[in-house]
Coordinates of N, CA and C in Angstrom, one line a residue:
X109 N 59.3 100.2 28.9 CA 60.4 100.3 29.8 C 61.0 101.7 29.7
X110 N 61.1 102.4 30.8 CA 61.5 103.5 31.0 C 63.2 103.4 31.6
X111 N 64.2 104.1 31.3 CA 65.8 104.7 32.4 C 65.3 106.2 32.1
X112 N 66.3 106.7 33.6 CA 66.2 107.8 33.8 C 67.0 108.3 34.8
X113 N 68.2 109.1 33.7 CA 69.3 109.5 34.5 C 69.5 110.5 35.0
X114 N 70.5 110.9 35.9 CA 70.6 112.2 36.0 C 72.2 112.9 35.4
X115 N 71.9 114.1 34.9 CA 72.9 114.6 33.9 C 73.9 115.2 35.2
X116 N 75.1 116.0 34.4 CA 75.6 117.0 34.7 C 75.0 118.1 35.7
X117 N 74.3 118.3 34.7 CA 73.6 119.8 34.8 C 72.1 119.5 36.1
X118 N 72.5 118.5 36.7 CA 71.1 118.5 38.2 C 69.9 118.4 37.2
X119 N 69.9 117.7 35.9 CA 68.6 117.8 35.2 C 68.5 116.0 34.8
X120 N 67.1 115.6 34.6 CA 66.7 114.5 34.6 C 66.6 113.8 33.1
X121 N 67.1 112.6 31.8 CA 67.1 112.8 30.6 C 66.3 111.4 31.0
X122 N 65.1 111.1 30.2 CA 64.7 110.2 29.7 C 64.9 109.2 28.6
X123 N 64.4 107.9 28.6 CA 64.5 106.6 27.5 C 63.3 105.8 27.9
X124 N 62.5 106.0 26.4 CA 61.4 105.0 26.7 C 61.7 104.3 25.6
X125 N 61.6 103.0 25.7 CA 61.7 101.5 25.0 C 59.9 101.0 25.2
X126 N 58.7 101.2 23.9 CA 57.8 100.6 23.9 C 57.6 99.3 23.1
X127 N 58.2 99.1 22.0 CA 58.2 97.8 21.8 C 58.8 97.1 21.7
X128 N 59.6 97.1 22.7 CA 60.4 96.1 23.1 C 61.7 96.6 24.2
X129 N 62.0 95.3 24.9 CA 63.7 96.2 26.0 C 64.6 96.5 25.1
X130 N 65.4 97.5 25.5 CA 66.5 97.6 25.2 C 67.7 96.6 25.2
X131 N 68.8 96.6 24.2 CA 69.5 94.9 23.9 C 71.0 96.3 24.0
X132 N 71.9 95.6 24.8 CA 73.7 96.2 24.3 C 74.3 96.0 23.3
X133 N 74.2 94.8 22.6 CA 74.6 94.6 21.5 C 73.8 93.8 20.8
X134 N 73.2 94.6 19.2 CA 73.4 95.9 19.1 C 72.8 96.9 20.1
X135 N 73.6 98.1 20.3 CA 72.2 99.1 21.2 C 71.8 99.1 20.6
X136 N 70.0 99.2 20.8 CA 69.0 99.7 20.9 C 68.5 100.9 21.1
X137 N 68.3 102.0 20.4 CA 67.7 103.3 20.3 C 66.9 102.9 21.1
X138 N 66.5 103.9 21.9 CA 65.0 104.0 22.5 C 63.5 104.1 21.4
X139 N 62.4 104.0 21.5 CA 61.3 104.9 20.9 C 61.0 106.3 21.0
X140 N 61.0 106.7 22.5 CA 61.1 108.3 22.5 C 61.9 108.4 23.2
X141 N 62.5 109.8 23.7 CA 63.0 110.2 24.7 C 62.6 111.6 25.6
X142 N 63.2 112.3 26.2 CA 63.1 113.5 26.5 C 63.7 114.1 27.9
X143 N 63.7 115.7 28.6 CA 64.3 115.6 29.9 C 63.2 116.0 30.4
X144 N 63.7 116.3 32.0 CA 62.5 116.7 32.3 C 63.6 117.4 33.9
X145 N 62.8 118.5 34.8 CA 63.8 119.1 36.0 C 64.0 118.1 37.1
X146 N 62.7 116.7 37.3 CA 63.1 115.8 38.4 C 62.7 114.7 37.9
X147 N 62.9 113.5 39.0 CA 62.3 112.4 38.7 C 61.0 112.0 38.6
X148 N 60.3 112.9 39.3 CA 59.0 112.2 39.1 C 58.5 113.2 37.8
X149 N 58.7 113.9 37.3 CA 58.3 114.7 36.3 C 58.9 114.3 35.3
X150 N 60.2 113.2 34.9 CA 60.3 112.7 33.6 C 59.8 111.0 33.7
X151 N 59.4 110.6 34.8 CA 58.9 109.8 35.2 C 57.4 109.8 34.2
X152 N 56.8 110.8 34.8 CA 55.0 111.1 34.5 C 55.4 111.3 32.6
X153 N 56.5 112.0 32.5 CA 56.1 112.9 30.7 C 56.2 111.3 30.0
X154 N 57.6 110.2 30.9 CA 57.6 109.0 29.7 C 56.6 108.7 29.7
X155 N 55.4 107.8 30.9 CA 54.2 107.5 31.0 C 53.4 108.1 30.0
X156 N 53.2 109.2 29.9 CA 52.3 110.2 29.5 C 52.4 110.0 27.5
X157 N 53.8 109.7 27.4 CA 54.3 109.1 25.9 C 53.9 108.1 25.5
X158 N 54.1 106.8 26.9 CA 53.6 105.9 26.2 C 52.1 105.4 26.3
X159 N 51.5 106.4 26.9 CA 50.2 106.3 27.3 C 49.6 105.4 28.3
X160 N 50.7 104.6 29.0 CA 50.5 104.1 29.9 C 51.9 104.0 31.1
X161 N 51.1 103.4 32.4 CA 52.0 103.2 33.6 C 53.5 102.7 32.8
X162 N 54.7 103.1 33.4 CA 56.1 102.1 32.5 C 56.8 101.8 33.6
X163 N 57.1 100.7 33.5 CA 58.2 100.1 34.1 C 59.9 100.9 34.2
X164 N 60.0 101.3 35.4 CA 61.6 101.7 35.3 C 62.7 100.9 35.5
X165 N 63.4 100.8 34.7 CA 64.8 99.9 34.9 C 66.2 100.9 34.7
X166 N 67.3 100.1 35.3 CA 68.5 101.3 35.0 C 68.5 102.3 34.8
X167 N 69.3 103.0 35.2 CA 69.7 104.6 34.7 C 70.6 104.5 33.1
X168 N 71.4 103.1 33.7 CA 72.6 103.3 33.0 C 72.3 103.3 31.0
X169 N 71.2 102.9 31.1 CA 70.6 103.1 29.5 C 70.5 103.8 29.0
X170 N 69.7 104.8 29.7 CA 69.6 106.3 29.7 C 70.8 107.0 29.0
X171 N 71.7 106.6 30.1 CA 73.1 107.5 29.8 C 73.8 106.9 28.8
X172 N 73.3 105.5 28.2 CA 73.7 105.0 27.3 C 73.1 105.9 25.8
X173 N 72.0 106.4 25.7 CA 71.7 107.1 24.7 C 71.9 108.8 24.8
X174 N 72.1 108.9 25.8 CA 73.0 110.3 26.0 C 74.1 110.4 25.3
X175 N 74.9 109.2 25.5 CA 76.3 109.1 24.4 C 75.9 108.8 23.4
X176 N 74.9 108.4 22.7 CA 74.8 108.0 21.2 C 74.5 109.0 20.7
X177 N 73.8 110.3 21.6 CA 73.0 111.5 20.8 C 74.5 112.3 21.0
X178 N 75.5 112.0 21.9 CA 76.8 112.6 21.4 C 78.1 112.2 20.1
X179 N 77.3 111.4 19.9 CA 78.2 110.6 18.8 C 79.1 109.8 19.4
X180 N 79.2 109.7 20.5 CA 80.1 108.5 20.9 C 79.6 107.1 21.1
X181 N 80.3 106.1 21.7 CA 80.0 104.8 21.9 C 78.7 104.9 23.4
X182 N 77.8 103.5 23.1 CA 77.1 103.7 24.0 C 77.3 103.4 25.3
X183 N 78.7 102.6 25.0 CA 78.8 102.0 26.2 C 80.4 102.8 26.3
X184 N 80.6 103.4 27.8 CA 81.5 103.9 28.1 C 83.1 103.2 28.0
X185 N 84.1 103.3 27.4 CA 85.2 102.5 27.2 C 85.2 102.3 26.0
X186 N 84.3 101.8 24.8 CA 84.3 101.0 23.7 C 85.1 101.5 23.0
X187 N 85.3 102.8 23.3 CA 86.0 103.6 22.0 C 87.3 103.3 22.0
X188 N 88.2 103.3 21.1 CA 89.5 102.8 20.8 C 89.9 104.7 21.6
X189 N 91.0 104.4 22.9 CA 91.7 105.8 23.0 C 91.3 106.1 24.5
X190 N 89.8 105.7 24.3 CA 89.2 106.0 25.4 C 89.4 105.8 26.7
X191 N 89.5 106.6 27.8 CA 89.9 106.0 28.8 C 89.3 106.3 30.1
X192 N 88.1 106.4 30.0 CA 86.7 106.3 30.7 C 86.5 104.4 31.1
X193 N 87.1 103.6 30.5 CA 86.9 102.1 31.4 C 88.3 102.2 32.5
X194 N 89.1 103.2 32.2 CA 90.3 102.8 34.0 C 90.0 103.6 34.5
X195 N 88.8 104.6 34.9 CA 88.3 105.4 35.5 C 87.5 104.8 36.9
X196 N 88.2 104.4 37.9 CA 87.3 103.8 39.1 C 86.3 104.5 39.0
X197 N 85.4 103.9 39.6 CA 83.4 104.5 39.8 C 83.8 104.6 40.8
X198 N 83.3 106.0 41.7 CA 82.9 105.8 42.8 C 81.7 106.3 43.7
X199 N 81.1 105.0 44.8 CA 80.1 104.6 45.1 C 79.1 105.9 45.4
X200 N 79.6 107.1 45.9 CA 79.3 108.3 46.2 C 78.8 109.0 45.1
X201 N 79.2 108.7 44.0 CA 78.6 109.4 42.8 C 77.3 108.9 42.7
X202 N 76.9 107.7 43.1 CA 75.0 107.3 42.7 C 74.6 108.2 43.4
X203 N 73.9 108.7 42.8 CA 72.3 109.9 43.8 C 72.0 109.0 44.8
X204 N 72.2 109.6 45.8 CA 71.2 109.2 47.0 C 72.3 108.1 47.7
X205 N 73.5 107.9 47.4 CA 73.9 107.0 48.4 C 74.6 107.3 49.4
X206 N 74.8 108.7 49.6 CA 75.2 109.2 51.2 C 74.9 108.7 52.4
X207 N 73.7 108.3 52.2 CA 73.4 108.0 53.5 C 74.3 106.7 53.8
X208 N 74.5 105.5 53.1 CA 75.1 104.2 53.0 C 76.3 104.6 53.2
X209 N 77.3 105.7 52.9 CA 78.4 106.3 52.7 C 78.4 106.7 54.3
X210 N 77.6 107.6 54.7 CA 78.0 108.7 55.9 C 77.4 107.8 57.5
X211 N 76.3 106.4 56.4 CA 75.8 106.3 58.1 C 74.9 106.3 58.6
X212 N 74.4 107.2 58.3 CA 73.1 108.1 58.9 C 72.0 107.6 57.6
X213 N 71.0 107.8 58.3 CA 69.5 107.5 57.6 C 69.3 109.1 56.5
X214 N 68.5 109.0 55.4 CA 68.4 110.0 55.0 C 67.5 111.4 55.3
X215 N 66.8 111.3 56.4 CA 66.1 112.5 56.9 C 67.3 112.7 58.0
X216 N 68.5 112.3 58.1 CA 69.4 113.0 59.1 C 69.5 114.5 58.9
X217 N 69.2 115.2 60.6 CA 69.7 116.9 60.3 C 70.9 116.5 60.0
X218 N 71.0 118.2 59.8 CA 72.8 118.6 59.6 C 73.6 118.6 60.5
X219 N 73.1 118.4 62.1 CA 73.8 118.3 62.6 C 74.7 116.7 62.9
X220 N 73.4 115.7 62.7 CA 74.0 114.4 62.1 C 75.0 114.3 61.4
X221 N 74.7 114.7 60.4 CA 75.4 114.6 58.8 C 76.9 115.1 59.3
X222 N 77.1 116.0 60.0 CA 78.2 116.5 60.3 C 79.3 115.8 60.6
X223 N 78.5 115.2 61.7 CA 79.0 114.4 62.9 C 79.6 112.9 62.3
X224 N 78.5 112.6 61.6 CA 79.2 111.0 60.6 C 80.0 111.3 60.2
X225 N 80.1 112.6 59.1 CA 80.7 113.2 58.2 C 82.4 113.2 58.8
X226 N 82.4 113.8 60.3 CA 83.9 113.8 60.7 C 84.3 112.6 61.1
X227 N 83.1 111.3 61.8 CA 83.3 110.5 62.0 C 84.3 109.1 61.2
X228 N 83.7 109.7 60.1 CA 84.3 108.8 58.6 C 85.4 109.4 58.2
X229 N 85.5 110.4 58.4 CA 86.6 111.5 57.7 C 88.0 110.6 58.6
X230 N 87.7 111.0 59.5 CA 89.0 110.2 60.8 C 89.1 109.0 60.3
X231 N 88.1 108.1 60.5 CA 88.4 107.0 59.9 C 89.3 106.8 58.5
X232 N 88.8 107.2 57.3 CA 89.5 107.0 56.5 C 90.4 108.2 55.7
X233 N 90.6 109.0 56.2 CA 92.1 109.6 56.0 C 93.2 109.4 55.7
X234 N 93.8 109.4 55.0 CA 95.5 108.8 54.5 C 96.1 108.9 55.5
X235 N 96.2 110.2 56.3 CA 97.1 110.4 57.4 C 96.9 109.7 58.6
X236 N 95.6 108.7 58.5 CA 94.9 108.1 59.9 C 94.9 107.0 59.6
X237 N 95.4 106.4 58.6 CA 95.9 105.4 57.8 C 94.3 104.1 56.9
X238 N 93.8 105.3 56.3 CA 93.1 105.1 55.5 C 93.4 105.0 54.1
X239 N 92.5 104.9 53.3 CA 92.4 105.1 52.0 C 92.3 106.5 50.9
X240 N 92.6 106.9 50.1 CA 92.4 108.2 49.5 C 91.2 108.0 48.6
X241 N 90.8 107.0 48.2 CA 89.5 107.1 47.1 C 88.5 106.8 48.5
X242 N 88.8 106.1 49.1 CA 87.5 106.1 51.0 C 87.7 107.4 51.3
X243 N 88.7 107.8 51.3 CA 88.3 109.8 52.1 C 87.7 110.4 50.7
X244 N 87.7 110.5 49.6 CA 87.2 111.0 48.9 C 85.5 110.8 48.2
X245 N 85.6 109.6 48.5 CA 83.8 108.9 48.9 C 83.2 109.8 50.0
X246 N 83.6 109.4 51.0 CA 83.3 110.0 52.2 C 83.1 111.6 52.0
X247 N 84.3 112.5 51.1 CA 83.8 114.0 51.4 C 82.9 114.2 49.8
X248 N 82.6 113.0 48.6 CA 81.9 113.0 48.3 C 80.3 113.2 48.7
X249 N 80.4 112.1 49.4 CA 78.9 111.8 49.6 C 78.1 113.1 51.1
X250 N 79.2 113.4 51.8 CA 78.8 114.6 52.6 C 78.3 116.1 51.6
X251 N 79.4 115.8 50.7 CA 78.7 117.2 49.6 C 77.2 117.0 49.2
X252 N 77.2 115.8 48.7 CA 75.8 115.3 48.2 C 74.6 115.4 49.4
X253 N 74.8 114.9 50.4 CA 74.2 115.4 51.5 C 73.6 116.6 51.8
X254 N 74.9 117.9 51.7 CA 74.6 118.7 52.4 C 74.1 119.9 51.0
X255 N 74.1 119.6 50.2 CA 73.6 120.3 48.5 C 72.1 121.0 49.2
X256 N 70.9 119.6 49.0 CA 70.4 120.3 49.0 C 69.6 121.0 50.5
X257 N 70.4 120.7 51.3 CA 70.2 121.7 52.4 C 70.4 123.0 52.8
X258 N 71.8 123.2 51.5 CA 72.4 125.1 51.3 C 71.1 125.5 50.4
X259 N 71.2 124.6 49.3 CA 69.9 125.1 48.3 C 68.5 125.6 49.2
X260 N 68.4 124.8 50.1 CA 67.3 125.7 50.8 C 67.4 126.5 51.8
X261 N 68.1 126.4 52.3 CA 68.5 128.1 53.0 C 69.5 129.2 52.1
X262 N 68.9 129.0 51.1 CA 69.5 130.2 49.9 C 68.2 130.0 49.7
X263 N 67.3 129.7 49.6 CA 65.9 130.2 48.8 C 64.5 130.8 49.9
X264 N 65.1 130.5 51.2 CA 64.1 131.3 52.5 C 64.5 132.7 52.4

């Protein structure tokens, strides 16, 4: 069983589990690990480790041994002080869920993206009598959108 998260840093950290799944309590170390620049290339290195096709489950394991190789708790909250569990999640932070956020399908141009983009914005605005964590999803998930479409017209 393979997770595979994505960091901070736009970089991909691996967790392969070969003999056996991963358990929360106790965590469970992985067998190997490693990073890799995308998904399908930390995808191929865990395969390539365990010498065969692996099964992907969760991210959230992944980032569970991310914290253990920081010395923290694996699971976010555990720690006495900590206050990463009254931290709302929000939905815009999973990779890829702009589109679910903005509306639009994910091969939308930019000119789409735009257009949902203000479409949602009006909608949920404080001042339009919306929500402030809904406007903040929303100009969340537009940033995520529109990333890596600067990224490539910076590199033509």
């Amino acid at each position: 069983m393979c997770s595979i998260a994505l960091t901070r840093r736009r970089r991909f950290v691996w967790a392969l589990w070969v003999s056996g799944p991963p358990t929360r309590q106790p965590f469970r170390n992985p067998d190997r690990h490693g990073g890799a620049r995308s998904r399908d290339e930390a995808r191929h290195a865990a395969a390539e480790e365990a010498g065969r096709e692996v099964m992907e489950i969760e991210g959230r394991w992944a980032r569970a041994w991310t914290r253990v190789l920081q010395g923290h708790s694996p699971w976010a909250g555990d720690e006495p002080g900590s206050n990463e569990a009254a931290r709302p999640r929000r939905a815009g932070m999973v990779a890829g869920a702009w589109p679910l956020v903005l509306g639009v399908g994910p091969a939308a141009s930019e000119e789409e993206i735009k257009r949902a983009y203000r479409k949602r914005a009006l909608e949920t605005h404080p001042d339009h009598g919306g929500g402030a964590d809904d406007f903040r999803r929303v100009q969340h998930a537009y940033e995520q959108a529109m990333a890596p479409r600067r990224r490539r017209r910076r590199t033509r």
